[in-house]
XYZ file of C-alpha atoms in Angstrom:
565
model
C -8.617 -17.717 10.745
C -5.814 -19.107 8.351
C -2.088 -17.024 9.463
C 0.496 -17.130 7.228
C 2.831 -18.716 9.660
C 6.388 -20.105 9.125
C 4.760 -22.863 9.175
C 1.863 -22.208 6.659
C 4.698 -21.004 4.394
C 6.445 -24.247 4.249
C 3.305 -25.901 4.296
C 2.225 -24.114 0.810
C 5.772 -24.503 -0.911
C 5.684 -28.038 0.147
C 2.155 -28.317 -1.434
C 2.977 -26.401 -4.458
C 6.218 -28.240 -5.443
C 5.938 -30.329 -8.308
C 2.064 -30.037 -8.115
C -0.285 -28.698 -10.388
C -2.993 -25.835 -9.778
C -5.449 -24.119 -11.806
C -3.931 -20.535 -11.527
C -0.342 -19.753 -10.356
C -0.004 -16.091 -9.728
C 3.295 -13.850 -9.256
C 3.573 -11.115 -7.209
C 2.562 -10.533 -4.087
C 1.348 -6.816 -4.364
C -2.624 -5.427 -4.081
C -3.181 -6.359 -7.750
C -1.136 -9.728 -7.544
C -3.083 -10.285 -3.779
C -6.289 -9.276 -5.507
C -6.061 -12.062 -8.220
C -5.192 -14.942 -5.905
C -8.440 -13.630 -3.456
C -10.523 -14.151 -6.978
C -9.463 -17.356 -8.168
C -10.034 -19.143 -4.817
C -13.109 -17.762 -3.935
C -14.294 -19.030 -7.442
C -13.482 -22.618 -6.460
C -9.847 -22.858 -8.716
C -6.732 -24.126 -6.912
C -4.266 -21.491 -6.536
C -1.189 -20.484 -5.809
C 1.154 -17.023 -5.112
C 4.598 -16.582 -5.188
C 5.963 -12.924 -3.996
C 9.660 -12.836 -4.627
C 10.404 -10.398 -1.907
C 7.738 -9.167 0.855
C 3.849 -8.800 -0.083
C 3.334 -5.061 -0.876
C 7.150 -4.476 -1.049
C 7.306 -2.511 -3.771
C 4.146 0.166 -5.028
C 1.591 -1.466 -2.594
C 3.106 -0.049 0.494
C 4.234 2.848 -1.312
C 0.970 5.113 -2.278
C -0.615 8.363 -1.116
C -2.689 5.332 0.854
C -6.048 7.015 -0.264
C -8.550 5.153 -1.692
C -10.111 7.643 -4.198
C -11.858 8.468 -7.591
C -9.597 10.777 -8.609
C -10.861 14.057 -8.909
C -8.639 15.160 -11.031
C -9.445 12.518 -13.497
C -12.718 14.198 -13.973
C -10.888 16.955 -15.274
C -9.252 14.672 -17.896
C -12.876 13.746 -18.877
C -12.116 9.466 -17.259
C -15.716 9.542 -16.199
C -15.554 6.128 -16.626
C -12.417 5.612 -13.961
C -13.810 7.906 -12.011
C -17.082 5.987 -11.602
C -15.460 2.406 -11.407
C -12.988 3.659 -8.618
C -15.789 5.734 -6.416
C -17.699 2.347 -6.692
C -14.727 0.330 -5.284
C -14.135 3.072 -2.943
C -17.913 2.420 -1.428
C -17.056 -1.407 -1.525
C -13.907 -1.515 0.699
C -15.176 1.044 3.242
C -18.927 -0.406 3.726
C -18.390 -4.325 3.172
C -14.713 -5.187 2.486
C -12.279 -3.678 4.671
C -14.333 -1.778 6.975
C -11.697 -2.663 9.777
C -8.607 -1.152 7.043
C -10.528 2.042 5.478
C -12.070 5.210 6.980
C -12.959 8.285 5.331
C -10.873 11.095 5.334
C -12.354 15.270 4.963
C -10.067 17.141 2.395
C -10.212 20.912 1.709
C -9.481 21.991 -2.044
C -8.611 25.965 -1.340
C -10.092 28.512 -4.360
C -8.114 31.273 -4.934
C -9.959 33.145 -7.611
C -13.230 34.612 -6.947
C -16.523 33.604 -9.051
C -15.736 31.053 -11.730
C -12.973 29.063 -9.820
C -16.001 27.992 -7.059
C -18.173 27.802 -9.985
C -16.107 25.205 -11.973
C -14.925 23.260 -8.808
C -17.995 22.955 -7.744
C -19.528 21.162 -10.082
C -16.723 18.661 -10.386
C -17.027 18.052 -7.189
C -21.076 17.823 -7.212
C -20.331 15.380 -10.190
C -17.623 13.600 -8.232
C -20.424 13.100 -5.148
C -23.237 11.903 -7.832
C -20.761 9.632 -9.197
C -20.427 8.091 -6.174
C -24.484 7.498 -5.307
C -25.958 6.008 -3.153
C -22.416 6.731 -1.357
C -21.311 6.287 2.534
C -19.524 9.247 2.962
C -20.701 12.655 3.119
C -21.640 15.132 0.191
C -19.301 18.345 -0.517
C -19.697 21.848 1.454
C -19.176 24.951 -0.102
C -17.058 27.430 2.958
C -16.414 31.155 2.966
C -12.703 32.207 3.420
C -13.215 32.552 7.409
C -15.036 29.092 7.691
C -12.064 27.938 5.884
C -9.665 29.347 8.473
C -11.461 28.074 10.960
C -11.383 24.416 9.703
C -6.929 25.119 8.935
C -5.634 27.746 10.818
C -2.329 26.313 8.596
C -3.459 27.908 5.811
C -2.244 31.632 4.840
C -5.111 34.173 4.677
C -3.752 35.531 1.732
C -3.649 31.779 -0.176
C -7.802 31.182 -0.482
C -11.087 33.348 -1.189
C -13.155 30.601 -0.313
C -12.825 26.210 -0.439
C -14.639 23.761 -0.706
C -14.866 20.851 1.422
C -15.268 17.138 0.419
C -14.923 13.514 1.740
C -12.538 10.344 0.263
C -11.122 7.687 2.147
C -7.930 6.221 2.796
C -6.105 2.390 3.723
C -2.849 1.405 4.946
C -2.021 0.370 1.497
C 0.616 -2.528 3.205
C -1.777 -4.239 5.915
C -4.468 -4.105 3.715
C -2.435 -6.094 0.984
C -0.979 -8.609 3.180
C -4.993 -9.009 4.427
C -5.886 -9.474 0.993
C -2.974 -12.622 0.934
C -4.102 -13.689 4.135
C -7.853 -14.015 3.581
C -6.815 -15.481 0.146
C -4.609 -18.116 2.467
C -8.120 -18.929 4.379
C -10.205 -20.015 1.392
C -7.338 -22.389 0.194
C -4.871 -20.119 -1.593
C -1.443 -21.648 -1.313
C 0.296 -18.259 -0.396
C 4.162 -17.737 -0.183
C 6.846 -14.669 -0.100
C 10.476 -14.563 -0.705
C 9.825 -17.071 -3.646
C 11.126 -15.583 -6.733
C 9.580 -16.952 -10.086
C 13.055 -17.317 -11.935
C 11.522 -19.030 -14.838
C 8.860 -20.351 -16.604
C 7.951 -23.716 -17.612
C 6.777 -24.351 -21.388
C 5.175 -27.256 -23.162
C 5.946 -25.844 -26.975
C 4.592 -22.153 -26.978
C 2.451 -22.752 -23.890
C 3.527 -21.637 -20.727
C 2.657 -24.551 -18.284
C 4.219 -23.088 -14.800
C 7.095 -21.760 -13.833
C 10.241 -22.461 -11.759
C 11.060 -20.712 -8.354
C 13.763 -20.191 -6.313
C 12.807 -20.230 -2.341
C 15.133 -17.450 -0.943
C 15.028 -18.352 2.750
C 16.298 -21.563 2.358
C 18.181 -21.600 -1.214
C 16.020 -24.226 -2.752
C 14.766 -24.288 -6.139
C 10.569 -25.886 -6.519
C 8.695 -26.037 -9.732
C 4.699 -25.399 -9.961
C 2.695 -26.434 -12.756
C -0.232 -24.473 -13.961
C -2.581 -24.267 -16.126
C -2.748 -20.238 -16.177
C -0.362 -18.048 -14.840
C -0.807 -14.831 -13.914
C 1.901 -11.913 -14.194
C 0.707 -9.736 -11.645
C 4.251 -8.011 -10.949
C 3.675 -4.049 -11.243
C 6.643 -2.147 -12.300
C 8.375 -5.330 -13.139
C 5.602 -6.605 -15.441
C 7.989 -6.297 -18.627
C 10.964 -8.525 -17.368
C 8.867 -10.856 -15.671
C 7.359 -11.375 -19.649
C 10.527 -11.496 -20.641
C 10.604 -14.959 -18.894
C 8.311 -16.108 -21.660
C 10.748 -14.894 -24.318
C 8.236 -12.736 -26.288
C 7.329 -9.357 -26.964
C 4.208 -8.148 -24.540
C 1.013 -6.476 -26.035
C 1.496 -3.499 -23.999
C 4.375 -1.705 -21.642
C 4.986 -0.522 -18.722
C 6.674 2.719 -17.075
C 7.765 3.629 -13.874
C 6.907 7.000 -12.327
C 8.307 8.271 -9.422
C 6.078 9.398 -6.746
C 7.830 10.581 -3.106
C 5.748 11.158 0.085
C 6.854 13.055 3.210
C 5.727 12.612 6.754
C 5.643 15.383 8.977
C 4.005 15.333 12.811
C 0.552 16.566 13.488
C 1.366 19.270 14.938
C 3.467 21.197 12.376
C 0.174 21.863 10.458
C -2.646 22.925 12.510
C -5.749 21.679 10.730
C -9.005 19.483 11.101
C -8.587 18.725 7.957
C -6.561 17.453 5.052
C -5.687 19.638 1.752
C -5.204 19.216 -1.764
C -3.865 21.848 -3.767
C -3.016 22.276 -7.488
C 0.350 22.558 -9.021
C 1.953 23.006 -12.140
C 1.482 19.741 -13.330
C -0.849 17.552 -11.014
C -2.363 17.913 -7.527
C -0.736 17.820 -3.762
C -2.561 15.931 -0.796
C -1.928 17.194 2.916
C -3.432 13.927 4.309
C -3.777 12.860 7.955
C -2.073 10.139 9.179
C -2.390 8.903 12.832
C -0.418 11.557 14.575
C 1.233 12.649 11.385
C 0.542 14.120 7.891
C 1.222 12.595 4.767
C 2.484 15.140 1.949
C 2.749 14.084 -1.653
C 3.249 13.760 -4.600
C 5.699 13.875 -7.274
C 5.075 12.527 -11.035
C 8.187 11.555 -12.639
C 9.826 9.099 -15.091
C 11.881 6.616 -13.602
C 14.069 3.771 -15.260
C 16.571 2.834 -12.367
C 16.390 0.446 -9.550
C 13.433 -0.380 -9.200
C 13.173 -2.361 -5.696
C 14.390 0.993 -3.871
C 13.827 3.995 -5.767
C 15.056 6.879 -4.303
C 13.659 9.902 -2.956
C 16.737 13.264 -4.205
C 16.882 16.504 -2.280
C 15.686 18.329 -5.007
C 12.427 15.775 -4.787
C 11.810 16.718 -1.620
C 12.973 20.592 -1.535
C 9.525 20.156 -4.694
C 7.245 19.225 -2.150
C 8.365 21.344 0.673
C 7.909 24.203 -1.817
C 5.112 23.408 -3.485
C 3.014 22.561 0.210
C 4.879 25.821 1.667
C 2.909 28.449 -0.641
C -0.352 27.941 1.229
C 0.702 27.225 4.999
C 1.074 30.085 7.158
C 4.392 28.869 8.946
C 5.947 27.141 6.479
C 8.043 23.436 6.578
C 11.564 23.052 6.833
C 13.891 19.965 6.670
C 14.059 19.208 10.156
C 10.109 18.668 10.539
C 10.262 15.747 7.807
C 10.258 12.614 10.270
C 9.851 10.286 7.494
C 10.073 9.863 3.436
C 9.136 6.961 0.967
C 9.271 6.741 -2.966
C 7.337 4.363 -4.908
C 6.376 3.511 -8.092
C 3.688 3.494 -10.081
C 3.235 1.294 -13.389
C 1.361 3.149 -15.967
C 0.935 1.893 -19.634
C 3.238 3.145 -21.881
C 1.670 5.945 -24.227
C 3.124 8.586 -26.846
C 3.859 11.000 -23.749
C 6.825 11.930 -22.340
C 5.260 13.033 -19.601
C 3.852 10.381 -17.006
C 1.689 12.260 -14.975
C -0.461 11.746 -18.781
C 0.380 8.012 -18.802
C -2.645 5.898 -18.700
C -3.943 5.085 -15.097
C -5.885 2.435 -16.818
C -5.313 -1.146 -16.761
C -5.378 -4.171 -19.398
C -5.471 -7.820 -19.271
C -3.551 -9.251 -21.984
C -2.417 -12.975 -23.093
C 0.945 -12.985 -25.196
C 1.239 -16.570 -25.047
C -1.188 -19.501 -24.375
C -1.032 -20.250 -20.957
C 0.125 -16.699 -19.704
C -1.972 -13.804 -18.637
C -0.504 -10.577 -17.928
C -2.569 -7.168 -15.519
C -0.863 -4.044 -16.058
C -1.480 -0.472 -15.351
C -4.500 0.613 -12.934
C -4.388 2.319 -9.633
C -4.691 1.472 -6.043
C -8.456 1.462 -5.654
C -9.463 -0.399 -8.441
C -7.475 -3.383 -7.627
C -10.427 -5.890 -7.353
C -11.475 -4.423 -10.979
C -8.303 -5.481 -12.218
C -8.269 -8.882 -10.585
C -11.271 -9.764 -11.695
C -10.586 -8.926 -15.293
C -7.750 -10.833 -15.477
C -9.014 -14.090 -13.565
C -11.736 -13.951 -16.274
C -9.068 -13.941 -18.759
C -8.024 -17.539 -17.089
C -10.834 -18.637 -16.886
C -11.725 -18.080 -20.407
C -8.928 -20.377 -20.923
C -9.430 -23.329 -18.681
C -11.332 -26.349 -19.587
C -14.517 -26.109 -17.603
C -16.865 -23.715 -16.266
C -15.794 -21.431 -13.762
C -18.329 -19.415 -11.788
C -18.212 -15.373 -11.727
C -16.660 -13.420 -9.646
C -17.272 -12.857 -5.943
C -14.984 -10.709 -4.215
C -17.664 -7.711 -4.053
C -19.072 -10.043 -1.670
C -16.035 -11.235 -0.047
C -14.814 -9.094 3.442
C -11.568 -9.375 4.385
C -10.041 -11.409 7.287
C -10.806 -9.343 10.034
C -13.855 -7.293 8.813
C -16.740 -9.871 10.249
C -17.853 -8.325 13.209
C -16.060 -5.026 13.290
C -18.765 -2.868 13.467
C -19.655 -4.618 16.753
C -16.698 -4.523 18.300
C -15.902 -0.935 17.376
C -19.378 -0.261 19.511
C -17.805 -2.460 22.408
C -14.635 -0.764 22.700
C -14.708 0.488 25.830
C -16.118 -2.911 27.359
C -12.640 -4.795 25.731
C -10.686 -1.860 26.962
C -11.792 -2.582 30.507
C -11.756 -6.583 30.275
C -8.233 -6.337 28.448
C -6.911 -3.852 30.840
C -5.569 -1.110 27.842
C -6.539 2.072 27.427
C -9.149 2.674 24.484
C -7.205 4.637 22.763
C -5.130 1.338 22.224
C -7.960 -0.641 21.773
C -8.981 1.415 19.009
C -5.833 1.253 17.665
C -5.449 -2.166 17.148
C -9.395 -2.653 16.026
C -8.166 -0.272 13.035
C -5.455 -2.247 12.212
C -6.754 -5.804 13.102
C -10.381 -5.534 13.446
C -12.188 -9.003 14.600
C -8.772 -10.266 14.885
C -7.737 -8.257 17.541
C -8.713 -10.880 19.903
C -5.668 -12.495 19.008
C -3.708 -10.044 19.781
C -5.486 -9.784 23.227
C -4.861 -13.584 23.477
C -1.096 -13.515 23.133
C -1.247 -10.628 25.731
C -2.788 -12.666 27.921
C -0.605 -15.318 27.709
C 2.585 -12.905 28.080
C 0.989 -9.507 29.613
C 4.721 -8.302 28.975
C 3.429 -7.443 25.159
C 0.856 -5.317 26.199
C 3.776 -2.352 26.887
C 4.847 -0.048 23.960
C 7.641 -0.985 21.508
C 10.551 1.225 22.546
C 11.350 3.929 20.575
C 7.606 3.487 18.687
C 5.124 4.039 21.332
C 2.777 4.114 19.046
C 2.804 0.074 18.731
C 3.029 -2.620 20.932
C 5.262 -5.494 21.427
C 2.491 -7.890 20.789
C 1.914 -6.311 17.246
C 5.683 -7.291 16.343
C 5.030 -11.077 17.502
C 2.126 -11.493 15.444
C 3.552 -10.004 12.577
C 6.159 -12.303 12.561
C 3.523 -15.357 13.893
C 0.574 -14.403 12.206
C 1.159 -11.675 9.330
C 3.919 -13.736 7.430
C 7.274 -10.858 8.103
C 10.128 -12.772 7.692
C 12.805 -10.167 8.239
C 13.070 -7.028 10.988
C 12.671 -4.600 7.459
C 9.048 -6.254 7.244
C 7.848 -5.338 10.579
C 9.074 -1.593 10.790
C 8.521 -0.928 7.111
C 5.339 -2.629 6.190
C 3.545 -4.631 9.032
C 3.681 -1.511 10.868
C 5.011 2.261 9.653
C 7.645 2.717 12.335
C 10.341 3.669 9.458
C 8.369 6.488 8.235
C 6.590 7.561 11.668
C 9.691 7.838 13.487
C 12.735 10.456 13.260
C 15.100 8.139 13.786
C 13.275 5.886 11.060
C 13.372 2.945 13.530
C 16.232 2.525 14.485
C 15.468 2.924 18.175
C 12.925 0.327 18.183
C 14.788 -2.105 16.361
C 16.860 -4.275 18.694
C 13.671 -4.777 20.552
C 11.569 -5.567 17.754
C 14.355 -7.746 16.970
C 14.809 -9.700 19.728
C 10.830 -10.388 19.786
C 10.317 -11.472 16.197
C 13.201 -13.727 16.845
C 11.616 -15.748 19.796
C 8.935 -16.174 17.000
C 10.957 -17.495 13.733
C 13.867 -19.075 15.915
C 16.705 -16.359 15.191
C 20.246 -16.813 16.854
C 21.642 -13.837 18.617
C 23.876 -13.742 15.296
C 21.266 -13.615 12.678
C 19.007 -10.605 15.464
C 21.936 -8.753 15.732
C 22.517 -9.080 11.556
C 18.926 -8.176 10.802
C 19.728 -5.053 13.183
C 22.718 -3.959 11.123
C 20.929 -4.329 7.792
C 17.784 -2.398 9.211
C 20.545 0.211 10.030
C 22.229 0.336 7.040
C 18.703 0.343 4.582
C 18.653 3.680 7.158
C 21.177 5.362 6.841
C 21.458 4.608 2.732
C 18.073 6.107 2.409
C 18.736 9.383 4.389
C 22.178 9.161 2.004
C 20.038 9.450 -1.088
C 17.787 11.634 -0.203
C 21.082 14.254 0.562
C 21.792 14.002 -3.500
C 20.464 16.705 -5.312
C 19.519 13.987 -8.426
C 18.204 10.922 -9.294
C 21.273 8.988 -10.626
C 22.922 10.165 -7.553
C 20.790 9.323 -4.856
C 20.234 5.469 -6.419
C 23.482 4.801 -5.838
C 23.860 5.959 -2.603
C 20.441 4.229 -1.860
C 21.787 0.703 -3.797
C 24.764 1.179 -0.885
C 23.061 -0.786 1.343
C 22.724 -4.663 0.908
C 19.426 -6.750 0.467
C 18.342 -8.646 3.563
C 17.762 -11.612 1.218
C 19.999 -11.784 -1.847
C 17.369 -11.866 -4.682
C 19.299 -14.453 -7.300
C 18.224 -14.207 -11.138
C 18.890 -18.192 -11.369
């Protein structure tokens, strides 16, 4: 299996420089990932360029569920609703297997007669949508069978629930396994590249020029599509082109806490209604995920901030149904992200379009907007057709319904085997099945380097969670350049953690360093930024608004400086 080593990295800039491909795609995020996965597998040369980490911005940033939407069925999006459940089927039965599992959720009623009456047959249409599904179908529960499933929950906040099945995905390994398996069919794949310009033959974009941030050297690709693929940033990555787009984008804010397992005693994950949307208590590992907001955002947009009042929302909001209620002190971790919806009438986001469209403002130039998480192959495709639509020859369909991810060959196999690896390997199962839901075939690997160094086989320190060997493939095999890209994305040590990480940094440090050739000068730097991205973030999220809390969050430096020329 392809890595995205160092060394692959230099290999692809080296091959992409002042070469021509059929599709040159920027950004490195699920949709950007997605595109670059498609075009290969159709047989077209291809390149990506991701100018900070892959899923640094909203791909590591989600509720990590990949879902229909139920409440999309309220706003009558059968059609979303249908495409998304189908993708949802997709990744957990054929694509990502190793990435996905299904996750039980408990919608509490709290009127009797109609309200079990009207959610129950969106949720009975939510299940047929989903036919022939892999997940279970929807239980109806009394109030005590409720209880019994979360003992969280108040007595006095339900008359009754009902019970149904999604799934979720680590939203950042399953990106940078999406650039990876795009890597092994012949993608030329590359981060901390930032397109900086694009190249024009009259009104026909023709490539684009990029600046290679790790080693301050400027390359330029030719293409004959490119794809703008860049989320939140779609608008001033068009602006390169120096034309109005056919559609906009917005950010919206969406914040997530994580809280330990046991500060909510349940079997089972929630979502409840609010004012304005809906709030998912989701398991995570030993944790919970709780989230999310909805609002407009227009600031920085690399690290948008998470306020106190942001979070003091969430805490209240979650707080009405649990018996013993959250306080500050239980929150071990927070993340905002972004979401780019297309830009409607509304003032209010959470009514933005979670649609997407493929557009092409220029010749040459094809931009993907809008969407959601789980539709990200949708989107792909759509837009790789738009390319191909464009190019010179015949291009085959699509194929990445077909296509598993690196990793998922095999996995059902060696899930069944798990205790047989445990006992060859020497690691508990536990571990084993750890790493087979985070690796999959390729834990072998991983079993390999411990082999060869039965040192990594121990815990990280501070993150016990992890273990040392996971840090030195990240930074050998995964394609983390910086300590931020280990504890932020590769793993979720800065949100699973109280201390955010900062424990387990100087060790994760020192190993990723014996990997990419680090000084002791440049470990112990990329220990004082990790500290500093710390402590800025638990600075913003002290300010009791938005303005506020950017700046305090903007108070701590980039571990690359991202140049505009």
């Amino acid at each position: 299996m392809t890595v995205l080593s160092p060394q692959a990295r230099h290999a692809a800039l080296t091959a992409l420089d002042g070469a021509e491909v059929d599709v040159l795609v920027i950004g490195g995020g699920v949709v950007g990932a997605g595109c670059a996965l498609d075009a290969v597998t159709r047989g077209l040369s291809v390149g990506l360029l991701e100018a900070r980490d892959f899923a640094s911005g909203t791909s590591s940033r989600s509720s990590k569920l990949i879902h229909g939407g139920l409440r999309y069925l309220e706003m009558l999006d059968f059609g979303l609703v249908r495409e998304a459940l189908r993708e949802r089927g997709l990744i957990l039965s054929r694509l990502a297997p190793h990435l996905a599992r299904p996750v039980r959720f408990l919608y509490p009623l709290q009127h009797r007669g109609w309200e079990r009456l009207y959610a129950g047959a969106g949720v009975t249409l939510y299940d047929a949508m989903s036919w022939p599904g892999t997940l279970p179908h929807h239980r109806h529960l009394t109030r005590r069978g409720a209880l019994r499933a979360c003992p969280a929950l108040r007595g006095d906040a339900l008359v009754g629930a009902l019970q149904y099945y999604d799934a979720q995905v680590d939203d950042a390994r399953h990106t940078m396994f999406l650039a990876r398996t795009a890597a092994s069919y012949g993608a030329h794949v590359a981060n901390r590249v930032r397109v900086v310009g694009l190249l024009r033959e009259g009104e026909r974009v023709t490539g684009v020029r990029a600046h290679d941030l790790e080693h301050d050297r400027t390359i330029e690709v030719r293409a004959q599509q490119v794809i703008n693929a860049t989320g939140v940033w779609t608008d001033d990555t068009q602006a390169l082109a120096g034309s109005r787009g056919q559609f906009h984008v917005r950010a919206s804010k969406g914040i997530h806490l994580v809280v330990p397992r046991d500060r909510i005693q349940s079997s089972t994950g929630l979502i409840l209604r609010t004012a304005t949307s809906v709030l998912f208590v989701i398991p995570w590992g030993r944790h919970w995920i709780v989230g999310t907001t909805d609002t407009d955002w227009a600031l920085d947009k690399a690290h948008p901030a998470a306020s106190s009042k942001d979070i003091d929302y969430l805490l209240t909001a979650v707080n009405r149904v649990l018996s013993t209620p959250l306080v500050r002190a239980d929150v071990e971790g927070v993340y905002a992200g972004l979401r780019p919806l297309l830009s409607g009438e509304s003032e209010s986001t959470s009514k933005l379009s979670r649609e997407h469209s493929v557009g092409s403002p220029v010749p040459g130039l094809v931009v993907v907007a809008g969407g959601k998480y789980t539709t990200y192959r949708v989107m792909a495709k759509d837009a790789v057709d738009a390319c191909a639509f464009n190019l010179a020859r015949a291009v085959p369909p699509s194929v990445t319904d077909r296509i598993p991810l690196a990793g998922a060959e095999g996995y059902p196999a060696l899930w069944n085997r798990r205790g047989l690896i445990a006992r060859g390997s020497g690691l508990h199962v536990a571990r084993i099945e750890h790493l087979l839901g985070r690796y999959g075939s390729l834990i072998h690997e991983l079993l390999t380097l411990i082999h060869d160094d039965p040192s990594l086989k121990e815990p990280l320190d501070g993150a016990d969670d992890y273990l040392r060997a996971e840090v030195v493939y990240a930074a050998a095999a995964e394609g983390a350049r910086h300590l931020e890209d280990v504890l932020t994305r590769r793993t979720r040590i800065s949100i699973e953690t109280f201390d955010r990480g900062t424990v387990a940094a100087p060790e994760a440090a020192a190993l990723m360093g014996r990997v990419l050739g680090w000084t002791p000068e440049q470990r112990d730097r990329e220990v004082e930024h990790y500290r500093l991205r710390v402590e800025a973030e638990r600075a913003s999220q002290e300010q009791q608004d938005d303005e506020t809390a950017d700046a305090a969050r903007l108070g701590a430096p980039e571990v690359v400086p991202v140049r505009l020329t």
